[in-house]
Amino acid sequence: MASPTIALCLIMKNEIKNLPQLFASVEGCFDEIHVTDTGSTDGSKEWVLEKGQEFAKCPVHLHHFEWVNSFAKARNYSFSHATTDYIAWMDLDDCLSDKDAFIQWKQYAMEFADCFFATYHYALDKDKKPIISFVRERVFKRSLNPEWQYDLHEGIVIKPDWAKDYATSWSILHMRRSEEHTSE
């Protein structure tokens, strides 16, 4: 029996500095990637079209969504393009912690739940060790029609009848660049 398929859905605006790192971290992990652009002007769209598939080793699709001040609507639009059994999401300044562990999880464990939570290492020290971590919803069975809620600080409300699990072999690293931090 073949393992289930999974898409990565991303929303993007002016992420040219983050694209190579994110795409390298997910190389070989996904069956398709959907990048929903919300108005990039820094070459991000061109990078996705020219280099995305080479980095990710899977089909990469670029979609346009006119920004309406809602991260939830942009994520729902991105999810609407997935054709796989499961859908995962990340931000463009994130990286997958261990692509080999993710591939093994995908092949042997993903099919056993409807949605998965994973650790999100939100803040890292100068040696890239986690100093702030929490759990986020990360992977959903597409047939459940997961829907993002809330315009800012968006999330998916998990239904009680969904089989839930926690992916422990991989996590997401928030790789915010030091120049993006403020002293305020």
PDB file of C-alpha atoms in Angstrom:
ATOM      1  CA  MET A   1       0.000   0.000   0.000  1.00  0.00           C
ATOM      2  CA  ALA A   2       1.312   3.449  -0.938  1.00  0.00           C
ATOM      3  CA  SER A   3       1.771   6.032   1.765  1.00  0.00           C
ATOM      4  CA  PRO A   4      -0.606   9.015   1.722  1.00  0.00           C
ATOM      5  CA  THR A   5       0.396  12.155  -0.151  1.00  0.00           C
ATOM      6  CA  ILE A   6       0.963  15.557   1.405  1.00  0.00           C
ATOM      7  CA  ALA A   7       1.117  19.153   0.158  1.00  0.00           C
ATOM      8  CA  LEU A   8       2.868  22.093   1.773  1.00  0.00           C
ATOM      9  CA  CYS A   9       0.866  25.326   1.588  1.00  0.00           C
ATOM     10  CA  LEU A  10       2.585  28.665   2.145  1.00  0.00           C
ATOM     11  CA  ILE A  11       1.570  32.315   2.015  1.00  0.00           C
ATOM     12  CA  MET A  12       4.206  34.798   0.934  1.00  0.00           C
ATOM     13  CA  LYS A  13       5.007  38.467   0.614  1.00  0.00           C
ATOM     14  CA  ASN A  14       8.551  39.656  -0.075  1.00  0.00           C
ATOM     15  CA  GLU A  15      10.383  36.606   1.270  1.00  0.00           C
ATOM     16  CA  ILE A  16      13.327  36.427  -1.149  1.00  0.00           C
ATOM     17  CA  LYS A  17      15.825  36.165   1.748  1.00  0.00           C
ATOM     18  CA  ASN A  18      13.966  33.227   3.327  1.00  0.00           C
ATOM     19  CA  LEU A  19      12.975  31.145   0.294  1.00  0.00           C
ATOM     20  CA  PRO A  20      16.244  29.207  -0.272  1.00  0.00           C
ATOM     21  CA  GLN A  21      16.508  28.197   3.398  1.00  0.00           C
ATOM     22  CA  LEU A  22      12.891  27.047   3.681  1.00  0.00           C
ATOM     23  CA  PHE A  23      12.893  25.159   0.387  1.00  0.00           C
ATOM     24  CA  ALA A  24      16.210  23.443   1.172  1.00  0.00           C
ATOM     25  CA  SER A  25      14.796  22.306   4.520  1.00  0.00           C
ATOM     26  CA  VAL A  26      11.815  20.552   2.882  1.00  0.00           C
ATOM     27  CA  GLU A  27      13.670  18.978  -0.055  1.00  0.00           C
ATOM     28  CA  GLY A  28      12.026  15.648  -0.919  1.00  0.00           C
ATOM     29  CA  CYS A  29       9.412  15.883   1.852  1.00  0.00           C
ATOM     30  CA  PHE A  30       6.259  16.900  -0.016  1.00  0.00           C
ATOM     31  CA  ASP A  31       4.345  15.712  -3.064  1.00  0.00           C
ATOM     32  CA  GLU A  32       3.434  19.259  -4.075  1.00  0.00           C
ATOM     33  CA  ILE A  33       3.966  22.782  -2.776  1.00  0.00           C
ATOM     34  CA  HIS A  34       1.521  25.677  -3.168  1.00  0.00           C
ATOM     35  CA  VAL A  35       2.886  29.174  -2.648  1.00  0.00           C
ATOM     36  CA  THR A  36       0.219  31.860  -2.413  1.00  0.00           C
ATOM     37  CA  ASP A  37       1.689  35.288  -3.046  1.00  0.00           C
ATOM     38  CA  THR A  38      -0.033  38.320  -1.540  1.00  0.00           C
ATOM     39  CA  GLY A  39       1.854  41.055  -3.407  1.00  0.00           C
ATOM     40  CA  SER A  40       5.602  40.417  -3.521  1.00  0.00           C
ATOM     41  CA  THR A  41       7.789  42.969  -5.285  1.00  0.00           C
ATOM     42  CA  ASP A  42      11.271  41.712  -4.268  1.00  0.00           C
ATOM     43  CA  GLY A  43      11.774  38.851  -6.755  1.00  0.00           C
ATOM     44  CA  SER A  44      10.116  36.203  -4.556  1.00  0.00           C
ATOM     45  CA  LYS A  45       7.612  35.169  -7.249  1.00  0.00           C
ATOM     46  CA  GLU A  46      10.354  34.787  -9.834  1.00  0.00           C
ATOM     47  CA  TRP A  47      12.461  32.713  -7.414  1.00  0.00           C
ATOM     48  CA  VAL A  48       9.552  30.351  -6.731  1.00  0.00           C
ATOM     49  CA  LEU A  49       8.938  29.857 -10.460  1.00  0.00           C
ATOM     50  CA  GLU A  50      12.606  29.510 -11.428  1.00  0.00           C
ATOM     51  CA  LYS A  51      14.128  27.634  -8.474  1.00  0.00           C
ATOM     52  CA  GLY A  52      11.365  26.270  -6.242  1.00  0.00           C
ATOM     53  CA  GLN A  53      10.984  22.879  -7.894  1.00  0.00           C
ATOM     54  CA  GLU A  54      14.765  22.411  -8.126  1.00  0.00           C
ATOM     55  CA  PHE A  55      15.140  23.006  -4.374  1.00  0.00           C
ATOM     56  CA  ALA A  56      12.031  21.118  -3.216  1.00  0.00           C
ATOM     57  CA  LYS A  57      12.229  18.152  -5.614  1.00  0.00           C
ATOM     58  CA  CYS A  58       8.472  18.226  -6.201  1.00  0.00           C
ATOM     59  CA  PRO A  59       5.990  20.279  -8.254  1.00  0.00           C
ATOM     60  CA  VAL A  60       5.762  23.870  -6.989  1.00  0.00           C
ATOM     61  CA  HIS A  61       2.748  26.027  -7.880  1.00  0.00           C
ATOM     62  CA  LEU A  62       2.505  29.800  -7.531  1.00  0.00           C
ATOM     63  CA  HIS A  63      -0.900  31.392  -6.896  1.00  0.00           C
ATOM     64  CA  HIS A  64      -1.904  35.014  -6.388  1.00  0.00           C
ATOM     65  CA  PHE A  65      -4.232  36.220  -3.648  1.00  0.00           C
ATOM     66  CA  GLU A  66      -5.164  39.861  -3.329  1.00  0.00           C
ATOM     67  CA  TRP A  67      -4.478  40.802   0.291  1.00  0.00           C
ATOM     68  CA  VAL A  68      -7.674  41.557   2.256  1.00  0.00           C
ATOM     69  CA  ASN A  69      -6.110  42.000   5.730  1.00  0.00           C
ATOM     70  CA  SER A  70      -6.766  38.384   6.682  1.00  0.00           C
ATOM     71  CA  PHE A  71      -4.131  35.714   7.163  1.00  0.00           C
ATOM     72  CA  ALA A  72      -6.935  33.147   7.564  1.00  0.00           C
ATOM     73  CA  LYS A  73      -8.417  33.962   4.142  1.00  0.00           C
ATOM     74  CA  ALA A  74      -4.996  33.797   2.507  1.00  0.00           C
ATOM     75  CA  ARG A  75      -4.264  30.419   4.130  1.00  0.00           C
ATOM     76  CA  ASN A  76      -7.677  29.054   3.149  1.00  0.00           C
ATOM     77  CA  TYR A  77      -7.007  30.139  -0.433  1.00  0.00           C
ATOM     78  CA  SER A  78      -3.637  28.390  -0.338  1.00  0.00           C
ATOM     79  CA  PHE A  79      -5.188  25.207   1.099  1.00  0.00           C
ATOM     80  CA  SER A  80      -7.846  25.247  -1.652  1.00  0.00           C
ATOM     81  CA  HIS A  81      -5.213  24.355  -4.265  1.00  0.00           C
ATOM     82  CA  ALA A  82      -3.922  21.188  -2.595  1.00  0.00           C
ATOM     83  CA  THR A  83      -4.808  17.898  -4.300  1.00  0.00           C
ATOM     84  CA  THR A  84      -3.121  15.520  -1.856  1.00  0.00           C
ATOM     85  CA  ASP A  85      -4.424  13.383   0.999  1.00  0.00           C
ATOM     86  CA  TYR A  86      -2.946  15.690   3.648  1.00  0.00           C
ATOM     87  CA  ILE A  87      -2.029  19.379   3.872  1.00  0.00           C
ATOM     88  CA  ALA A  88       0.766  20.935   5.935  1.00  0.00           C
ATOM     89  CA  TRP A  89       1.594  24.598   6.444  1.00  0.00           C
ATOM     90  CA  MET A  90       4.609  26.658   7.381  1.00  0.00           C
ATOM     91  CA  ASP A  91       5.619  30.302   7.259  1.00  0.00           C
ATOM     92  CA  LEU A  92       8.388  31.415   4.939  1.00  0.00           C
ATOM     93  CA  ASP A  93      10.738  32.218   7.827  1.00  0.00           C
ATOM     94  CA  ASP A  94      10.373  28.653   9.147  1.00  0.00           C
ATOM     95  CA  CYS A  95      12.429  25.538   8.474  1.00  0.00           C
ATOM     96  CA  LEU A  96      11.735  21.860   8.941  1.00  0.00           C
ATOM     97  CA  SER A  97      14.015  20.512  11.686  1.00  0.00           C
ATOM     98  CA  ASP A  98      14.763  17.090  10.176  1.00  0.00           C
ATOM     99  CA  LYS A  99      13.679  16.229   6.650  1.00  0.00           C
ATOM    100  CA  ASP A 100      14.710  12.559   6.941  1.00  0.00           C
ATOM    101  CA  ALA A 101      12.577  12.147  10.074  1.00  0.00           C
ATOM    102  CA  PHE A 102       9.696  13.904   8.320  1.00  0.00           C
ATOM    103  CA  ILE A 103       9.926  11.568   5.316  1.00  0.00           C
ATOM    104  CA  GLN A 104       9.947   8.533   7.607  1.00  0.00           C
ATOM    105  CA  TRP A 105       6.964   9.919   9.569  1.00  0.00           C
ATOM    106  CA  LYS A 106       5.140  10.546   6.273  1.00  0.00           C
ATOM    107  CA  GLN A 107       5.753   6.965   5.109  1.00  0.00           C
ATOM    108  CA  TYR A 108       4.904   5.155   8.334  1.00  0.00           C
ATOM    109  CA  ALA A 109       2.792   7.302  10.675  1.00  0.00           C
ATOM    110  CA  MET A 110       0.906  10.060   8.880  1.00  0.00           C
ATOM    111  CA  GLU A 111      -2.038   7.892   7.883  1.00  0.00           C
ATOM    112  CA  PHE A 112      -2.946   7.107  11.501  1.00  0.00           C
ATOM    113  CA  ALA A 113      -4.542  10.455  12.375  1.00  0.00           C
ATOM    114  CA  ASP A 114      -6.691  13.190  10.850  1.00  0.00           C
ATOM    115  CA  CYS A 115      -4.553  16.037  12.154  1.00  0.00           C
ATOM    116  CA  PHE A 116      -1.154  16.391  13.727  1.00  0.00           C
ATOM    117  CA  PHE A 117       0.374  18.879  16.097  1.00  0.00           C
ATOM    118  CA  ALA A 118       4.108  19.544  16.116  1.00  0.00           C
ATOM    119  CA  THR A 119       6.511  21.549  18.228  1.00  0.00           C
ATOM    120  CA  TYR A 120       7.155  25.070  17.002  1.00  0.00           C
ATOM    121  CA  HIS A 121      10.480  26.466  18.165  1.00  0.00           C
ATOM    122  CA  TYR A 122       9.492  30.107  17.935  1.00  0.00           C
ATOM    123  CA  ALA A 123      12.663  31.734  19.295  1.00  0.00           C
ATOM    124  CA  LEU A 124      16.204  30.436  18.941  1.00  0.00           C
ATOM    125  CA  ASP A 125      19.392  31.624  20.579  1.00  0.00           C
ATOM    126  CA  LYS A 126      22.526  32.629  18.626  1.00  0.00           C
ATOM    127  CA  ASP A 127      23.492  28.925  18.369  1.00  0.00           C
ATOM    128  CA  LYS A 128      20.021  28.118  16.970  1.00  0.00           C
ATOM    129  CA  LYS A 129      18.949  26.283  20.123  1.00  0.00           C
ATOM    130  CA  PRO A 130      15.277  26.741  21.102  1.00  0.00           C
ATOM    131  CA  ILE A 131      14.510  29.171  23.908  1.00  0.00           C
ATOM    132  CA  ILE A 132      10.741  29.523  23.329  1.00  0.00           C
ATOM    133  CA  SER A 133       8.685  26.584  22.036  1.00  0.00           C
ATOM    134  CA  PHE A 134       5.025  25.689  21.861  1.00  0.00           C
ATOM    135  CA  VAL A 135       2.749  23.351  19.934  1.00  0.00           C
ATOM    136  CA  ARG A 136       0.864  24.285  16.753  1.00  0.00           C
ATOM    137  CA  GLU A 137      -1.534  22.469  14.476  1.00  0.00           C
ATOM    138  CA  ARG A 138       0.526  21.522  11.378  1.00  0.00           C
ATOM    139  CA  VAL A 139      -0.955  18.736   9.246  1.00  0.00           C
ATOM    140  CA  PHE A 140      -4.548  17.971   8.288  1.00  0.00           C
ATOM    141  CA  LYS A 141      -6.366  15.361   6.274  1.00  0.00           C
ATOM    142  CA  ARG A 142      -7.627  17.352   3.281  1.00  0.00           C
ATOM    143  CA  SER A 143     -10.991  15.514   3.177  1.00  0.00           C
ATOM    144  CA  LEU A 144     -11.880  17.125   6.543  1.00  0.00           C
ATOM    145  CA  ASN A 145     -11.893  20.548   4.836  1.00  0.00           C
ATOM    146  CA  PRO A 146      -9.880  22.272   7.571  1.00  0.00           C
ATOM    147  CA  GLU A 147     -10.684  25.961   7.672  1.00  0.00           C
ATOM    148  CA  TRP A 148      -8.550  28.750   9.042  1.00  0.00           C
ATOM    149  CA  GLN A 149     -10.242  31.189  11.430  1.00  0.00           C
ATOM    150  CA  TYR A 150      -9.282  34.639  12.733  1.00  0.00           C
ATOM    151  CA  ASP A 151      -7.751  37.331  10.534  1.00  0.00           C
ATOM    152  CA  LEU A 152      -4.665  37.832  12.718  1.00  0.00           C
ATOM    153  CA  HIS A 153      -2.993  35.049  14.708  1.00  0.00           C
ATOM    154  CA  GLU A 154      -4.938  32.592  12.609  1.00  0.00           C
ATOM    155  CA  GLY A 155      -5.628  29.014  13.612  1.00  0.00           C
ATOM    156  CA  ILE A 156      -7.762  26.028  12.755  1.00  0.00           C
ATOM    157  CA  VAL A 157     -10.390  24.993  15.275  1.00  0.00           C
ATOM    158  CA  ILE A 158      -9.891  21.262  15.731  1.00  0.00           C
ATOM    159  CA  LYS A 159     -13.159  19.334  15.705  1.00  0.00           C
ATOM    160  CA  PRO A 160     -13.733  16.854  18.573  1.00  0.00           C
ATOM    161  CA  ASP A 161     -14.265  13.883  16.231  1.00  0.00           C
ATOM    162  CA  TRP A 162     -10.942  14.330  14.388  1.00  0.00           C
ATOM    163  CA  ALA A 163      -8.315  11.738  15.298  1.00  0.00           C
ATOM    164  CA  LYS A 164      -5.452  13.840  16.696  1.00  0.00           C
ATOM    165  CA  ASP A 165      -1.799  13.014  17.272  1.00  0.00           C
ATOM    166  CA  TYR A 166       1.502  14.716  18.037  1.00  0.00           C
ATOM    167  CA  ALA A 167       4.412  14.359  15.615  1.00  0.00           C
ATOM    168  CA  THR A 168       7.484  14.001  17.817  1.00  0.00           C
ATOM    169  CA  SER A 169      10.189  13.070  15.293  1.00  0.00           C
ATOM    170  CA  TRP A 170      10.245  16.479  13.564  1.00  0.00           C
ATOM    171  CA  SER A 171       9.506  20.072  14.481  1.00  0.00           C
ATOM    172  CA  ILE A 172       9.381  23.526  12.922  1.00  0.00           C
ATOM    173  CA  LEU A 173      12.100  26.109  13.571  1.00  0.00           C
ATOM    174  CA  HIS A 174      11.245  29.791  13.315  1.00  0.00           C
ATOM    175  CA  MET A 175      14.352  31.224  11.679  1.00  0.00           C
ATOM    176  CA  ARG A 176      13.617  34.929  12.089  1.00  0.00           C
ATOM    177  CA  ARG A 177      16.688  36.900  11.091  1.00  0.00           C
ATOM    178  CA  SER A 178      18.377  39.051  13.740  1.00  0.00           C
ATOM    179  CA  GLU A 179      17.782  42.203  11.664  1.00  0.00           C
ATOM    180  CA  GLU A 180      14.025  41.539  11.933  1.00  0.00           C
ATOM    181  CA  HIS A 181      14.111  41.844  15.752  1.00  0.00           C
ATOM    182  CA  THR A 182      13.548  45.231  17.283  1.00  0.00           C
ATOM    183  CA  SER A 183      14.744  46.572  20.599  1.00  0.00           C
ATOM    184  CA  GLU A 184      11.355  48.087  21.424  1.00  0.00           C
TER     185      GLU A 184
END
